[in-house]
mmCIF file of C-alpha atoms in Angstrom:
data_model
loop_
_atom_site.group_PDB
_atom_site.id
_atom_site.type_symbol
_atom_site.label_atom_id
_atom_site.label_comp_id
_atom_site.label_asym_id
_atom_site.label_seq_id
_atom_site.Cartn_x
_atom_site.Cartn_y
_atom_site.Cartn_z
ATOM 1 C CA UNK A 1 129.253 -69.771 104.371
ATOM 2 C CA UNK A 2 128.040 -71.533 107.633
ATOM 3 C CA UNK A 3 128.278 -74.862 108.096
ATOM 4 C CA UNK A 4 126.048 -77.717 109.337
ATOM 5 C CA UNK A 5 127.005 -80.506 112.022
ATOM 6 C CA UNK A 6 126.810 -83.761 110.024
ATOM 7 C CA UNK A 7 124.574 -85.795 112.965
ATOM 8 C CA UNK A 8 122.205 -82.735 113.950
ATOM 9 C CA UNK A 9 122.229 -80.358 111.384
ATOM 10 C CA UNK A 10 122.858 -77.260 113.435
ATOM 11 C CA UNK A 11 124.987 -74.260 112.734
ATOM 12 C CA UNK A 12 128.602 -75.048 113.512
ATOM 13 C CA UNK A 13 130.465 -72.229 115.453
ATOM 14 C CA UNK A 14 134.588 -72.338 115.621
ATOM 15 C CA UNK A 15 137.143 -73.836 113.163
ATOM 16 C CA UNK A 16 136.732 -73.893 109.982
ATOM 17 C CA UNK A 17 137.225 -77.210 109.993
ATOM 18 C CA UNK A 18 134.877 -78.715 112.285
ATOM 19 C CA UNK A 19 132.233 -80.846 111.290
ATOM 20 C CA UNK A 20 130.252 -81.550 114.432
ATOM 21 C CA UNK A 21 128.718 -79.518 116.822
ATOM 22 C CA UNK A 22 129.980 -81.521 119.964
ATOM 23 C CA UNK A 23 131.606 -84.392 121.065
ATOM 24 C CA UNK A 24 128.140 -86.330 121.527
ATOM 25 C CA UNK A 25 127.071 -85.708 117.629
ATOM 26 C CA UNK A 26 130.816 -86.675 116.582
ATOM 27 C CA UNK A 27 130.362 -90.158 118.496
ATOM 28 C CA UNK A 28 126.525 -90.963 117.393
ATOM 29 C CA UNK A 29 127.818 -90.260 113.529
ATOM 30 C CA UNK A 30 130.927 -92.559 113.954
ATOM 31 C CA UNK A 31 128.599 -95.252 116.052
ATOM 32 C CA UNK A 32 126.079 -94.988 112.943
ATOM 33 C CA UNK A 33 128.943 -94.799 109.923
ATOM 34 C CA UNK A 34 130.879 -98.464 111.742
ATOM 35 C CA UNK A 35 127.908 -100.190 113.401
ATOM 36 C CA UNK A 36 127.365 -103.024 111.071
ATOM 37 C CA UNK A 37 131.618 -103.706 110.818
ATOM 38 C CA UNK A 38 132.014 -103.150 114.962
ATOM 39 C CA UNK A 39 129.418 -105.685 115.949
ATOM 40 C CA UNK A 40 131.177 -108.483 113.813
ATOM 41 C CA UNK A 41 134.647 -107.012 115.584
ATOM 42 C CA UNK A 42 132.525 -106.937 119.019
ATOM 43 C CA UNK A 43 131.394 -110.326 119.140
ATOM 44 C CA UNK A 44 135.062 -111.956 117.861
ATOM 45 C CA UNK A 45 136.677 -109.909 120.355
ATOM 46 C CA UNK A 46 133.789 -111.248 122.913
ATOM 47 C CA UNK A 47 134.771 -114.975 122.210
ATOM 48 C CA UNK A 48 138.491 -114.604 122.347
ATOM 49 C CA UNK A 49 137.746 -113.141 125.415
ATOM 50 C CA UNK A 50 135.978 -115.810 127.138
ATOM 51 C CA UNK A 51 138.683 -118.327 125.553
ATOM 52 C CA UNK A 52 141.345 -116.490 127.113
ATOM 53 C CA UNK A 53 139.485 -116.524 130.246
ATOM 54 C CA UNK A 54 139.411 -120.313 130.068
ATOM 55 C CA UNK A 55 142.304 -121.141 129.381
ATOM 56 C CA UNK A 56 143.982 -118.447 132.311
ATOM 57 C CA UNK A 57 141.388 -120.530 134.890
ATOM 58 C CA UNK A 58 143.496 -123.165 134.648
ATOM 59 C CA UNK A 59 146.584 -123.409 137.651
ATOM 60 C CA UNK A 60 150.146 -123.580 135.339
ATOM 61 C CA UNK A 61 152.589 -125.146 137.194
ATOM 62 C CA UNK A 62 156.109 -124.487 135.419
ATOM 63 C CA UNK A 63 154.441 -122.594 133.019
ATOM 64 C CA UNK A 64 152.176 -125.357 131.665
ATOM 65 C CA UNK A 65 149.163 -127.953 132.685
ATOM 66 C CA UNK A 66 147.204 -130.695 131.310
ATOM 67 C CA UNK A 67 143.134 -130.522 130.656
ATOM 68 C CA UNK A 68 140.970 -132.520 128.534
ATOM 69 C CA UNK A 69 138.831 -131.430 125.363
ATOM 70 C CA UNK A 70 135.523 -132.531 127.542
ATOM 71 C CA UNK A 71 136.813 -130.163 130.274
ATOM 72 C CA UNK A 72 137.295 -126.738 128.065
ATOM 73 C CA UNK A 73 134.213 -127.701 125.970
ATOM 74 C CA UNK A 74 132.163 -127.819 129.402
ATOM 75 C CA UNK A 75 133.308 -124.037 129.919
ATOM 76 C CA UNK A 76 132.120 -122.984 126.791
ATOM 77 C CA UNK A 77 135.661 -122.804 125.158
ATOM 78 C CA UNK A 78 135.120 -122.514 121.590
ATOM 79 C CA UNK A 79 138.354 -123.906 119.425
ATOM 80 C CA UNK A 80 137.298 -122.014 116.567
ATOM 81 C CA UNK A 81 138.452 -118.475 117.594
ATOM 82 C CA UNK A 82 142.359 -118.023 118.005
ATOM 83 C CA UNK A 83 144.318 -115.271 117.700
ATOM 84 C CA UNK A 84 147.979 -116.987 116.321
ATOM 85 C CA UNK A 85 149.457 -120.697 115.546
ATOM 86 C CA UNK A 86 153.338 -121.350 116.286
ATOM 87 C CA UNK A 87 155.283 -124.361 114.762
ATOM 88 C CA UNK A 88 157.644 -125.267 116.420
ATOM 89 C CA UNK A 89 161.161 -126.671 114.409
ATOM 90 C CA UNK A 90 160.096 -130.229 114.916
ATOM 91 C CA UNK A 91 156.327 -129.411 113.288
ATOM 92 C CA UNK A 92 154.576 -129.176 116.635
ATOM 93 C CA UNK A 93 151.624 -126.476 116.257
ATOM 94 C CA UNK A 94 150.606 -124.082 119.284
ATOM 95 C CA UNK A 95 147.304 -122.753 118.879
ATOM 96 C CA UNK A 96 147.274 -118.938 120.922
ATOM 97 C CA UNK A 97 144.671 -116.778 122.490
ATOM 98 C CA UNK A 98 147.088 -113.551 123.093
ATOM 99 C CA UNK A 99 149.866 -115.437 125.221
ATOM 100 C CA UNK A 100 148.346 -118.273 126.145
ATOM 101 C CA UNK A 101 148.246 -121.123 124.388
ATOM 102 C CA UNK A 102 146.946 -125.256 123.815
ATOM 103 C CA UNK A 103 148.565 -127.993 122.390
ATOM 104 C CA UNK A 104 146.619 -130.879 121.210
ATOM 105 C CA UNK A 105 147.585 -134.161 122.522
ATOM 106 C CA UNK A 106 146.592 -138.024 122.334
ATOM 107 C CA UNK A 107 143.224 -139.134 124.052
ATOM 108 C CA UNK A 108 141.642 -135.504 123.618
ATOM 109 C CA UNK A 109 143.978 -134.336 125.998
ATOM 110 C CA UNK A 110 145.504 -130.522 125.466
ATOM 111 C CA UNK A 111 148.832 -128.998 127.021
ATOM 112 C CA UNK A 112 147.785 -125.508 127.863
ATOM 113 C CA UNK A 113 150.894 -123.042 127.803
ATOM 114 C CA UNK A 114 151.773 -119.886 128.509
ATOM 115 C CA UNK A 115 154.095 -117.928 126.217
ATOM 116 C CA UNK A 116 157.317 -115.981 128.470
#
């Protein structure tokens, strides 16, 4: 019994268990079966990208620095996308982009951290 590519429908020649005639019919089936589910994963990943950007502009001295809400806001940081929280033991939450992190403080100011 011969066997057809699943993308191309062309006569498969080798294993048995092959389903794809090449490497460039294996990819444009997989791009078609996970399109709709990798652009919502594509454009999250895009944002915490350009938040993590951001925040890694910034000069830590020690480890940490001060910036203003107005400040990340005018660089297009969006608070909405983060990637962890941490609490600390006295009830202090971190919000984290990968290792670096903000801490809100009075005034609209923010503590931006980086995690060792």
């Amino acid at each position: 019994m011969k066997k057809k590519c699943l993308e191309c429908n062309t006569e498969i020649i080798g294993r048995i268990d092959k389903k794809y005639c090449s490497d460039y019919c294996r990819n444009a089936y997989n791009n078609k079966v996970n399109k709709d589910s990798k652009n919502l994963i594509r454009n999250i990943n895009n944002r915490l990208r350009k938040n993590y950007r951001i925040l890694d502009s910034f000069k830590l001295k020690d480890g940490k620095t001060n910036t203003t809400r107005t400040r990340l806001l005018d660089k297009g940081f969006d608070f909405d996308f983060i990637t962890n929280l941490y609490t600390t033991k006295k009830g202090t939450t971190y919000f984290f982009v990968y290792d670096l992190g903000y801490l809100p403080l009075d005034n609209d100011y923010y503590m931006i951290v980086k995690r060792e």
